[in-house]
Coordinates of C-alpha atoms in Angstrom, one line a residue:
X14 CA -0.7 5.8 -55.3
X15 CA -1.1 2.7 -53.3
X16 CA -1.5 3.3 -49.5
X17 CA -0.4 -0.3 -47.3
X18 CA -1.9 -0.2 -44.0
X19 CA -0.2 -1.8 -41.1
X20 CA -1.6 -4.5 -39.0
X21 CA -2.6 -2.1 -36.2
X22 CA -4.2 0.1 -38.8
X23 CA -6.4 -2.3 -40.3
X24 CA -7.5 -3.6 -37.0
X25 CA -8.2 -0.3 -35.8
X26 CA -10.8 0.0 -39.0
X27 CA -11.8 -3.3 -38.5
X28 CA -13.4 -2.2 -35.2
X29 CA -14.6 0.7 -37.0
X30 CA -16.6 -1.5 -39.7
X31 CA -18.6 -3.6 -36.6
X32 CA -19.7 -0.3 -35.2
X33 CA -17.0 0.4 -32.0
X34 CA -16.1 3.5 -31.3
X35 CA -12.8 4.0 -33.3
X36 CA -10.5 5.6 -30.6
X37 CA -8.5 7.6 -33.5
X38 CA -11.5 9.3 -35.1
X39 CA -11.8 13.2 -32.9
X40 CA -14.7 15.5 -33.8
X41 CA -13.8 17.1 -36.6
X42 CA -16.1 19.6 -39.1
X43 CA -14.7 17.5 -41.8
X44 CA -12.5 19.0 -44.1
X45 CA -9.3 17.8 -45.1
X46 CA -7.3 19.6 -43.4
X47 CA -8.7 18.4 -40.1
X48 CA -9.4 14.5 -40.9
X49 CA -6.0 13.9 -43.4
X50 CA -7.9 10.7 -43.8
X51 CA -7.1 8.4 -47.2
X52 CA -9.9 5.5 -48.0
X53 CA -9.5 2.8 -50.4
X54 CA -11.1 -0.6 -50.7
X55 CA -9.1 -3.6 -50.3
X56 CA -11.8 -6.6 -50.8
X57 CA -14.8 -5.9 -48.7
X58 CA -12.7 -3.8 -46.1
X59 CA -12.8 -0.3 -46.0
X60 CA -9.4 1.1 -44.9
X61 CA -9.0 4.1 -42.7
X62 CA -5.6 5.2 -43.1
X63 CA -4.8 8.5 -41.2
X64 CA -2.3 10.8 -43.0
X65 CA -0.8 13.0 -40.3
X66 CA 0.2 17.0 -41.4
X67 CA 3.6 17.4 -42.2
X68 CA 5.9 17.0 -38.8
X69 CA 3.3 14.7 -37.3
X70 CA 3.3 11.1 -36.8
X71 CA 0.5 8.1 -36.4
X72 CA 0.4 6.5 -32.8
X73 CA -2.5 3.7 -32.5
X74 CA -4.6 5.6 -35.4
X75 CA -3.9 9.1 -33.4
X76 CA -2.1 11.9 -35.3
X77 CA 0.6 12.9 -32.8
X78 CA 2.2 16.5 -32.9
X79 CA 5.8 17.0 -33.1
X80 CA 8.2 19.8 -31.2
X81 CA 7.6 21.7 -34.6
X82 CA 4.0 22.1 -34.0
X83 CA 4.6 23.4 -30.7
X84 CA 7.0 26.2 -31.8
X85 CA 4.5 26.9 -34.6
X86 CA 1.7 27.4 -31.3
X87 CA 4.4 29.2 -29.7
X88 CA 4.9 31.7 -32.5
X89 CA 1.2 32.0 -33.1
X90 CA -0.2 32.6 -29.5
X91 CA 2.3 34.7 -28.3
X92 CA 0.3 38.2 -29.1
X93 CA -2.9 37.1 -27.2
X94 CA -1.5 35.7 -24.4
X95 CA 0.4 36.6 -21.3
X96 CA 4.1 35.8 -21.2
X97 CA 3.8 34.6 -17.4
X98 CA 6.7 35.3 -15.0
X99 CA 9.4 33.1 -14.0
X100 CA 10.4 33.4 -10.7
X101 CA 12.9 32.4 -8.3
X102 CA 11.9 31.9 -4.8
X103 CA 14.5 32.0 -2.2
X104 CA 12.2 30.6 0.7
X105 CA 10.5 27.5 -0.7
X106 CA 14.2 26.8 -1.9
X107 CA 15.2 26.9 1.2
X108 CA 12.4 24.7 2.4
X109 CA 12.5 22.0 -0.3
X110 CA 16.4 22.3 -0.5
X111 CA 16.1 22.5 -4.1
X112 CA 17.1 25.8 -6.5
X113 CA 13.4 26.6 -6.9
X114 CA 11.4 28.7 -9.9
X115 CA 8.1 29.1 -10.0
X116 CA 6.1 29.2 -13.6
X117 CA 3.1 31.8 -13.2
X118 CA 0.6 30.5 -15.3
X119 CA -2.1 31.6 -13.1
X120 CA -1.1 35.3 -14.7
X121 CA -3.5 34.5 -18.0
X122 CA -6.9 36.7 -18.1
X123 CA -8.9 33.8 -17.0
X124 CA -6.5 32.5 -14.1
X125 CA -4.9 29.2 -16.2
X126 CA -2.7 27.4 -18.8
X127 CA -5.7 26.8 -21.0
X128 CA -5.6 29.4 -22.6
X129 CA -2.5 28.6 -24.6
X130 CA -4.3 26.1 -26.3
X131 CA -7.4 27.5 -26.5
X132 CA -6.1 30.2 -28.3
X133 CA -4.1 28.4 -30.7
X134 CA -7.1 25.7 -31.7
X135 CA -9.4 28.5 -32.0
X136 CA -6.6 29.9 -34.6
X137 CA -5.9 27.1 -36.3
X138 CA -9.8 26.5 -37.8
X139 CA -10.5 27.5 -41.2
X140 CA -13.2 30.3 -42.3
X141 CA -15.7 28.6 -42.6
X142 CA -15.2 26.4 -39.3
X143 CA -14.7 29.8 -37.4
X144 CA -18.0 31.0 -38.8
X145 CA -19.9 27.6 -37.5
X146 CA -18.0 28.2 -34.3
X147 CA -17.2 25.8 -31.7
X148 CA -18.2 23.3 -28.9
X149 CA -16.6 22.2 -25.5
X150 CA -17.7 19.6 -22.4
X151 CA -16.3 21.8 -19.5
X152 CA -16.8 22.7 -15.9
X153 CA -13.8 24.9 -15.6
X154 CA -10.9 26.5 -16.7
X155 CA -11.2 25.5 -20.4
X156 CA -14.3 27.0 -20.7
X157 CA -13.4 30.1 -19.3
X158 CA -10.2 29.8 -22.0
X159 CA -12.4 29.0 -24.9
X160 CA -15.4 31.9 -24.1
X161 CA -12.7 34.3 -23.3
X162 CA -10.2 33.8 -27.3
X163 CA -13.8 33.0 -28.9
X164 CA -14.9 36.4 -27.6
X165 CA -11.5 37.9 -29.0
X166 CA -11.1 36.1 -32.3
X167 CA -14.9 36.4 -32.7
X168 CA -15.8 33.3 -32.9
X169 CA -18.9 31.3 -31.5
X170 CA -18.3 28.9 -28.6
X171 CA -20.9 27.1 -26.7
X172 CA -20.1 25.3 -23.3
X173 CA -21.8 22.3 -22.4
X174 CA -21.7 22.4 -18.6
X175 CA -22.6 19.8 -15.8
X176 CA -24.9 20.4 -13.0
X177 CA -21.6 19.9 -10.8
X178 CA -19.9 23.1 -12.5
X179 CA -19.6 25.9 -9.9
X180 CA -22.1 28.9 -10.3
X181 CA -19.2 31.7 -10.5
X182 CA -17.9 29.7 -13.7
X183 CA -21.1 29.4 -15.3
X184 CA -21.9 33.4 -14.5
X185 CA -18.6 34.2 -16.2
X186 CA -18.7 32.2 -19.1
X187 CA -21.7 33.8 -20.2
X188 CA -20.2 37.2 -19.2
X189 CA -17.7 36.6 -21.8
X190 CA -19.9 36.0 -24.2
X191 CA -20.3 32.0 -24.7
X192 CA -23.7 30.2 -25.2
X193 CA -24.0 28.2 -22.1
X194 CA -25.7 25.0 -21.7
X195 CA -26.3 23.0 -18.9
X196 CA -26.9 19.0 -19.4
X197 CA -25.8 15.8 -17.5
X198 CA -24.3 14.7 -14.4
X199 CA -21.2 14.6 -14.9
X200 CA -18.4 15.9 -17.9
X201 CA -19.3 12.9 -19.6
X202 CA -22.9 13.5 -19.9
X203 CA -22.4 16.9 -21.2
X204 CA -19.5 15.8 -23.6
X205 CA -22.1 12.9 -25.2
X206 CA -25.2 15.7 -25.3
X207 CA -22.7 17.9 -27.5
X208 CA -21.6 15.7 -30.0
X209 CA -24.8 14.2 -30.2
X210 CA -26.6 17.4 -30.6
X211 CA -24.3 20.2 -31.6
X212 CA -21.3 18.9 -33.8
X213 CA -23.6 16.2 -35.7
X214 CA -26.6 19.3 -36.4
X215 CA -24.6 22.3 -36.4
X216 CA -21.9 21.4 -37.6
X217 CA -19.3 22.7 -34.8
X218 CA -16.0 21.8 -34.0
X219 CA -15.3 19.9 -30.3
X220 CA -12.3 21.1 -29.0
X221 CA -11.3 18.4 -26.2
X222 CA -9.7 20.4 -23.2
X223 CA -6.7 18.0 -22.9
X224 CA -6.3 15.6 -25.7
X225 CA -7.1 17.9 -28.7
X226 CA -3.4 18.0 -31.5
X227 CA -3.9 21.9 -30.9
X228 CA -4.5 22.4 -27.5
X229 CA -1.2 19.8 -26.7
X230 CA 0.6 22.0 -28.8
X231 CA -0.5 25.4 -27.8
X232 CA 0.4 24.1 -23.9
X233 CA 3.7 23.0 -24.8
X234 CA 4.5 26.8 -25.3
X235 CA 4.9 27.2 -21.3
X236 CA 7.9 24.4 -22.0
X237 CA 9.7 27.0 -24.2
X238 CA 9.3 29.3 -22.0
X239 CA 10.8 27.6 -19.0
X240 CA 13.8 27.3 -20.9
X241 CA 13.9 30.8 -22.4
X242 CA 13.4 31.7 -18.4
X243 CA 15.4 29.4 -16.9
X244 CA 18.4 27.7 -19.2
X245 CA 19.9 25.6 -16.5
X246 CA 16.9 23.9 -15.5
X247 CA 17.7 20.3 -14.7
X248 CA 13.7 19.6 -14.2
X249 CA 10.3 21.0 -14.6
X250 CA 7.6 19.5 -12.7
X251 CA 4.1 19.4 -14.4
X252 CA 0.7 18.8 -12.5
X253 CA -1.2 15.9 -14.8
X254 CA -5.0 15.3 -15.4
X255 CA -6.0 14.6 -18.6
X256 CA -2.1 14.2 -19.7
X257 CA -2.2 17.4 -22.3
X258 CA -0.2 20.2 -20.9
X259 CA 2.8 17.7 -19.9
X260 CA 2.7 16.2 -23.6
X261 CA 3.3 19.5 -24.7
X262 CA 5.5 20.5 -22.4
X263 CA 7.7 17.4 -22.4
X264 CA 8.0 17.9 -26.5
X265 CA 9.8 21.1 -26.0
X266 CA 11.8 20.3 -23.2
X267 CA 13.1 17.1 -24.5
X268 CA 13.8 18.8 -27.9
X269 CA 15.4 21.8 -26.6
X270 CA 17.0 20.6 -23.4
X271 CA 16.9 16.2 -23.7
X272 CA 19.0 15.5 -20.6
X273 CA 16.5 18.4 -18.4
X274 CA 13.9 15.9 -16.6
X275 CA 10.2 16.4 -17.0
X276 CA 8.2 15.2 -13.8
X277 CA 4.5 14.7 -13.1
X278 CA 2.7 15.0 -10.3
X279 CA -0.9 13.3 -10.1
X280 CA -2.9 13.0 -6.9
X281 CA -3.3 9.8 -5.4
X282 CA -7.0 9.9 -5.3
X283 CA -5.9 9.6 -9.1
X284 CA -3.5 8.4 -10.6
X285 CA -4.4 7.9 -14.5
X286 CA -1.3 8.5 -15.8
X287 CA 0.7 6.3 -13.2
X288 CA -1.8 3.5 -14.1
X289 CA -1.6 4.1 -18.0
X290 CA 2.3 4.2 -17.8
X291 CA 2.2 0.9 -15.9
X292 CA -0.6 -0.3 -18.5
X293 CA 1.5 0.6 -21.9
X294 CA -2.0 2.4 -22.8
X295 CA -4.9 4.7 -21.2
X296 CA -7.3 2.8 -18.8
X297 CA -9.3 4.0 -16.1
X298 CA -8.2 4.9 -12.8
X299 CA -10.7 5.0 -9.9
X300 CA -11.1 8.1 -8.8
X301 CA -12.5 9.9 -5.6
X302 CA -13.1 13.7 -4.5
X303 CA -9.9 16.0 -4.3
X304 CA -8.5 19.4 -3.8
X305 CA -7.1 18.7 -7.1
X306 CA -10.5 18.4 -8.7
X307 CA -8.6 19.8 -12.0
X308 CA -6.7 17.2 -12.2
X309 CA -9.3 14.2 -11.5
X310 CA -9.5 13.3 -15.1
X311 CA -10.1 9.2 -14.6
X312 CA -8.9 8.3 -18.1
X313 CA -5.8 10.5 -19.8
X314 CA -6.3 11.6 -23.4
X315 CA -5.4 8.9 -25.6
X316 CA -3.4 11.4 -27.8
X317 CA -1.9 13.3 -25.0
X318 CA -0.8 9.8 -23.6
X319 CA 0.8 8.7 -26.9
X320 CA 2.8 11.8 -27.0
X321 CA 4.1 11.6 -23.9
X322 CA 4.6 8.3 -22.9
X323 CA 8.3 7.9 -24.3
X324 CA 9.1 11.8 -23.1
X325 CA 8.1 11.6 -19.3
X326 CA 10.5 10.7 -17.2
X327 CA 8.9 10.3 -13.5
X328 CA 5.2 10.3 -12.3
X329 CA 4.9 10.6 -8.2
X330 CA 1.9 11.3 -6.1
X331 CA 0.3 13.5 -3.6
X332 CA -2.0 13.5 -0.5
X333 CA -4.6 16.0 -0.1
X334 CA -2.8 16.9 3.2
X335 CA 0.3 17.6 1.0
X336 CA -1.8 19.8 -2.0
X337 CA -3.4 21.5 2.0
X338 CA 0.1 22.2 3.4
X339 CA 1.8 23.4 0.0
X340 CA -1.7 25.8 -0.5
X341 CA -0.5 27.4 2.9
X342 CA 3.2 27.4 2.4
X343 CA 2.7 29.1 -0.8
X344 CA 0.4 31.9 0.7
X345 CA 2.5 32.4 3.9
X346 CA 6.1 32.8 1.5
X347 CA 5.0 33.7 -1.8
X348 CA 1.9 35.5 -0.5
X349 CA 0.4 33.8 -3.8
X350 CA -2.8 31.6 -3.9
X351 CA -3.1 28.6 -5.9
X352 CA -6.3 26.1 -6.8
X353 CA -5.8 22.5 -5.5
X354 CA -4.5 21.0 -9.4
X355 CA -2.4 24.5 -10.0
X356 CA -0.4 23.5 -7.2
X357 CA 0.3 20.0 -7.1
X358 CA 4.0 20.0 -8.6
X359 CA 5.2 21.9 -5.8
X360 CA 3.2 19.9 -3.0
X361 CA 5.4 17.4 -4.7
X362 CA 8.7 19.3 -3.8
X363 CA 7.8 20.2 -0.5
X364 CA 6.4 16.7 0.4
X365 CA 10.0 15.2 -0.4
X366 CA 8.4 12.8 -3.2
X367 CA 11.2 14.0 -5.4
X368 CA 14.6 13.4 -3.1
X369 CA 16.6 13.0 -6.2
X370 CA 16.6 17.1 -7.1
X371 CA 18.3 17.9 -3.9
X372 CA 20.4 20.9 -4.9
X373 CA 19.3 20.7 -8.5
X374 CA 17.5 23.5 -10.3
X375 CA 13.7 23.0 -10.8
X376 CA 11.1 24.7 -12.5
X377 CA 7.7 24.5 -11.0
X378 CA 4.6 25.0 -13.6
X379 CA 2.4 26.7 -11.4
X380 CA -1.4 26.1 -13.8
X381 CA -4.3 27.8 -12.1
X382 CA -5.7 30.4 -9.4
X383 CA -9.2 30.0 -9.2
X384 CA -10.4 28.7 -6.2
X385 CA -13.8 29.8 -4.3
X386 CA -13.2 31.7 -1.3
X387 CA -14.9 29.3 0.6
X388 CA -12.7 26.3 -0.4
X389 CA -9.7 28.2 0.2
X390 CA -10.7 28.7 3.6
X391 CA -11.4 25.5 4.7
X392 CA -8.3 24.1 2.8
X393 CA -6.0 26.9 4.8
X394 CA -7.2 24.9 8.0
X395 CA -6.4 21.5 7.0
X396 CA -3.3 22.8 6.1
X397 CA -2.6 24.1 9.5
X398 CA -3.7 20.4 10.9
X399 CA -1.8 18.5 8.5
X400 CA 1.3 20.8 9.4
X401 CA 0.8 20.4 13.3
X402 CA -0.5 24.1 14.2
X403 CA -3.4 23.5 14.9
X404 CA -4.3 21.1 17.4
X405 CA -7.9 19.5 19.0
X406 CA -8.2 17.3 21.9
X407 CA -10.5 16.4 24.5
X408 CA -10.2 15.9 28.4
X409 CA -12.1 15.5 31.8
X410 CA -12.2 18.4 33.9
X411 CA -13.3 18.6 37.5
X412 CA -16.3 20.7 37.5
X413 CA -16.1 23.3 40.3
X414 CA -15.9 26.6 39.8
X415 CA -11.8 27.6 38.2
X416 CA -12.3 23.8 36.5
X417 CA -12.0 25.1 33.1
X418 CA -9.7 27.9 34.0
X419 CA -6.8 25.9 35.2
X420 CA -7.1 24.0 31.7
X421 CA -7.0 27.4 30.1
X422 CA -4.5 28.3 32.7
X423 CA -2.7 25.3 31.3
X424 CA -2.7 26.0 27.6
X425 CA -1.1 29.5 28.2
X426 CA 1.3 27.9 29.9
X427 CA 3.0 26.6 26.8
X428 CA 1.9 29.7 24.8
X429 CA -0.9 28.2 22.5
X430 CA -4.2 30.1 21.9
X431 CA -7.7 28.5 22.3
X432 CA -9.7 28.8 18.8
X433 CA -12.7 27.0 19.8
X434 CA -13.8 25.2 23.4
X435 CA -16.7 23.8 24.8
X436 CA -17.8 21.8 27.4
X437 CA -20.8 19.0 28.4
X438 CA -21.9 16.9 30.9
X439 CA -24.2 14.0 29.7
X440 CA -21.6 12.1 28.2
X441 CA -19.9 11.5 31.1
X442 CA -22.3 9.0 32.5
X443 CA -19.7 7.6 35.0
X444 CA -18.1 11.1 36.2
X445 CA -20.7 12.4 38.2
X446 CA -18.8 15.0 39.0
X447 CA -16.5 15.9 35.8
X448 CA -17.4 17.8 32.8
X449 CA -16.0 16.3 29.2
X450 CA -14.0 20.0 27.4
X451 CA -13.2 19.6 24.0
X452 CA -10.8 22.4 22.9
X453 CA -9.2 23.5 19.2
X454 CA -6.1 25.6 19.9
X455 CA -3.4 27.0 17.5
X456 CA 0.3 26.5 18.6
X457 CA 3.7 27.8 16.5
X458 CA 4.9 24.7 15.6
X459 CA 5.4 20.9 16.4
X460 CA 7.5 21.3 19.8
X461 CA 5.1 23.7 21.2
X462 CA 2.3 21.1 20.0
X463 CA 4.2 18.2 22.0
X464 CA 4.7 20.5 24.9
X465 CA 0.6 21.3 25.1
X466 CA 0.4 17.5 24.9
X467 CA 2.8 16.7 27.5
X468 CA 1.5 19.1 30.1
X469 CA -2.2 18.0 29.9
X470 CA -1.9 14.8 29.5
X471 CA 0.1 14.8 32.9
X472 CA -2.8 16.9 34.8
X473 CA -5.9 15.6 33.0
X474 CA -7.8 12.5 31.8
X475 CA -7.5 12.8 27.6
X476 CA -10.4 11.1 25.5
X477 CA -9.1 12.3 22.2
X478 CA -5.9 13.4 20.7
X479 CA -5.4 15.1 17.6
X480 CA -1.7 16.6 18.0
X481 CA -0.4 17.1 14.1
X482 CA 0.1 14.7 11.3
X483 CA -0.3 10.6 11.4
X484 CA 2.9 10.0 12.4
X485 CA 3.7 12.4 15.1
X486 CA 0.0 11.6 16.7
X487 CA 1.2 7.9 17.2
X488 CA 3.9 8.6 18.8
X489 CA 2.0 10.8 21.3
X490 CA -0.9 8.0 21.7
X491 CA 1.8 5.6 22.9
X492 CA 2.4 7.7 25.5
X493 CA -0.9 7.8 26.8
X494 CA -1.3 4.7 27.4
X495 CA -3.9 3.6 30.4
X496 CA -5.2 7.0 30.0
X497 CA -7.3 5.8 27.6
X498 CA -10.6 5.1 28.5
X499 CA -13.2 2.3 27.5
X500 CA -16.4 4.7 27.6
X501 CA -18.3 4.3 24.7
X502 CA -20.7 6.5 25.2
X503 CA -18.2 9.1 24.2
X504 CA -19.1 10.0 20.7
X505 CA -15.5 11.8 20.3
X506 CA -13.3 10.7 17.3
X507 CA -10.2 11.5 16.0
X508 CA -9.9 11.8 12.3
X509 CA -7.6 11.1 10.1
X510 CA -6.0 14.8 8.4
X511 CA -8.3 14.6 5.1
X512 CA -9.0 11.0 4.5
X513 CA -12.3 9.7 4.4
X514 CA -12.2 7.3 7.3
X515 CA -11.9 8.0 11.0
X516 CA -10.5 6.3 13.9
X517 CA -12.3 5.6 16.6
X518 CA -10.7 5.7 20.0
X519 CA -13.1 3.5 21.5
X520 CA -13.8 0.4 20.6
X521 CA -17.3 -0.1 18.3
X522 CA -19.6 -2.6 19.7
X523 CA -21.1 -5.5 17.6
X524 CA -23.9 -3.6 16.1
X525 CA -22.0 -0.8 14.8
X526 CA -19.8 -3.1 13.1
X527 CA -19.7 -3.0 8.8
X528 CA -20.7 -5.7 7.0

């Protein structure tokens, strides 16, 4: 039988023939069931024609699943997986003024989504493939999810990991049994080492964490279950990185519910998916350091973005001081603890990025728990800051003895507590006779914050002023008007809640100037 490729499909072999990368090829240990790749010779061109499984379709030379392949995960990993809870939660409702439920993902063994689809790629190999084993590039959760159903379904899994990947994840990778191998910089590195090294010599099959047909599918089971949960839903709200658990997700919803909304939620330190929507294909998004650090996949799957791109219907995104804020509104309501990319889709709710589900019922995917200790503790703090409770400022006080007791006399005034104060002398080259006190100090909320301001801003000198989020400290600077000094000397600056740059108060002089 005579196979006519299409334009697209010729040129995508074309590029093949001179030696690019061919964006449609995935590692693959070959066999027919894996490749469903037809040659023929037409002239000197070799056509690759790819000849999706039944249900499937062909998207820019990428085999694309259907809602049938994600009930087919569903049924499949059902046994070796938690069914995670679906919960309402009558206090972030309140909060976000939305009929809020909370998707527990966080409930699997190894704290994530991942290992939905992990379990369902690992099932889907043949005998012999599951006798080879298995390869992944990962510093994370889908390496815990591979290690932990390869450990199950005994099958062989090696994890190439980056220097970057965290020592705890590492330590219980190899505690669950995985061959753990540490190469490269960055994923990228380690993702090049393994196909160079392992699927080309031994023959195993590279399970991408995002944009694999399995693991899109095996994800999209946490969509049926939102709806089994949850039958009114009018939205679910799904973090995004590398695009594959909302592709999933969005098959089922859309199939089972078409008029429920499906929302992602990116942080802006980025935003692949925004950019690849506004693109009409995948392209690189810069990227910088985030809470969300699951979620800082530059480029989305190619496959994942092919799936989705007709399905989604909104993609907003979120400050780190919103991921901070929603870390400690979840712990001091739900008494629950989330990583940074885990709980994204709900910074979105209570950041008002999504004003249109006002009084409409939403369904939150929350994707992951594991966070270090330490992390979570510094985050916690900046969540405080970005939510005005906890305040730092600096002022002159006269320095005689009670000097620094009538500012402390001052604060418990208003009823805030001093965290941290200290006091010097030698930048104060023109106050002979002052003493510079800088002081951190935790109030209730943002009234008692503006009170604190208002009283020592009447009885003191203030250098610096860091009184709650961007907006609100504006506000207060314009009201200290001449109180500001010109002393340069004073190395004081007030920072910006989590950004990278900080104001200074005082003006730089010419050599400390950028280029």
């Amino acid at each position: 039988m005579s196979l006519a490729p299409s334009a697209s499909t010729t040129a995508h072999s074309r590029r093949a023939m001179r030696g690019t990368p061919c964006i449609g090829r995935e590692p693959t240990c070959g066999s027919l069931a894996r490749g469903r790749r037809a040659m023929r010779v037409r002239g000197a061109i070799q056509v690759d024609t790819v000849m999706p499984r039944p249900g499937a379709r062909v998207a820019a030379g990428l085999e694309v699943p259907s809602y049938e392949h994600v009930r087919a995960a569903y049924e499949r990993v059902t046994e070796g997986v938690v069914r995670s809870r679906c919960t309402h939660s009558a206090a972030l409702s309140e909060q976000t003024g939305m009929n809020l439920h909370l998707k527990h993902e966080w409930e699997q063994f190894t704290g994530s989504f991942k290992e939905r689809g992990a379990r369902n790629a690992l099932l889907a190999l043949d005998a012999e493939q599951r006798a080879r084993g298995v390869i992944a590039a990962s510093a994370g959760n889908h390496a815990l999810a591979l290690a932990y159903h390869g450990k199950l379904l005994n099958i062989p899994v090696t994890v190439i990991m980056p220097s970057i990947a965290p020592l705890t994840k590492i330590t219980k990778c190899r505690k669950l049994g995985a061959r753990v191998i540490l190469e490269g910089d960055t994923i990228a590195d380690a993702a090049a080492h393994a196909h160079a090294t392992y699927v080309t010599k031994e023959g195993l099959k590279y399970i991408n964490g995002f944009d694999d047909f399995e693991i899109i599918s095996g994800a999209g089971s946490v969509g049926i279950e939102m709806l089994e949960d949850v039958r009114n839903a009018d939205a679910v709200v799904i973090p995004v990185g590398g695009g594959g658990l909302i592709a999933g997700v969005a098959l089922a919803i859309k199939q089972l519910k078409p008029n429920c909304l499906v929302i992602g939620v990116e942080p802006e330190r980025c935003a692949s998916m925004s950019m690849a929507l506004a693109a009409g294909e995948p392209v690189k998004a810069p990227t910088t350091a985030t809470l969300a650090d699951g979620l800082a996949v530059p480029t989305v799957g190619p496959r994942s973005f092919q799936t989705v791109k007709d399905l989604i219907d909104k993609v907003v995104l979120v400050s780190e001081s919103d991921i901070a804020v929603a870390m400690l509104r979840l712990l001091e309501n739900e008494k629950l603890i989330q990583e940074g990319a885990g709980i994204s889709g709900l910074a979105a709710c209570l950041a008002g990025k999504l004003p249109e589900l006002q009084g409409k019922t939403v369904v939150v995917a929350m994707c992951g728990g594991n966070i270090d200790t330490s992390t979570l503790g510094y985050v916690l703090e900046r969540g405080l800051v970005a939510d005005g409770r906890l305040v730092r400022f600096s002022c002159v006080v006269p320095d005689r003895p009670g000097g620094i007791a009538g500012l402390c006399n001052k604060i418990a005034k208003v009823g805030a507590s001093i965290k941290h104060i200290v006091h010097e002398r030698a930048w104060l080259q023109e106050e002979s006779h002052c003493v510079l006190v800088d002081v951190e100090c935790e109030v209730t909320d943002m009234n008692m914050s503006e009170s604190l301001f208002n009283e020592i801003n009447e009885n003191y000198t203030l250098k610096t002023a860091n009184f709650g989020p961007l907006s609100k400290r504006q506000q207060l600077k314009s009201k200290m008007g001449s109180k500001l000094t010109d002393d340069v000397t004073n190395p004081i600056t007030a920072c910006e809640v989590m950004d990278d740059d900080c104001e200074i108060v005082y003006p730089s002089t010419d050599e400390d100037a950028e280029d």
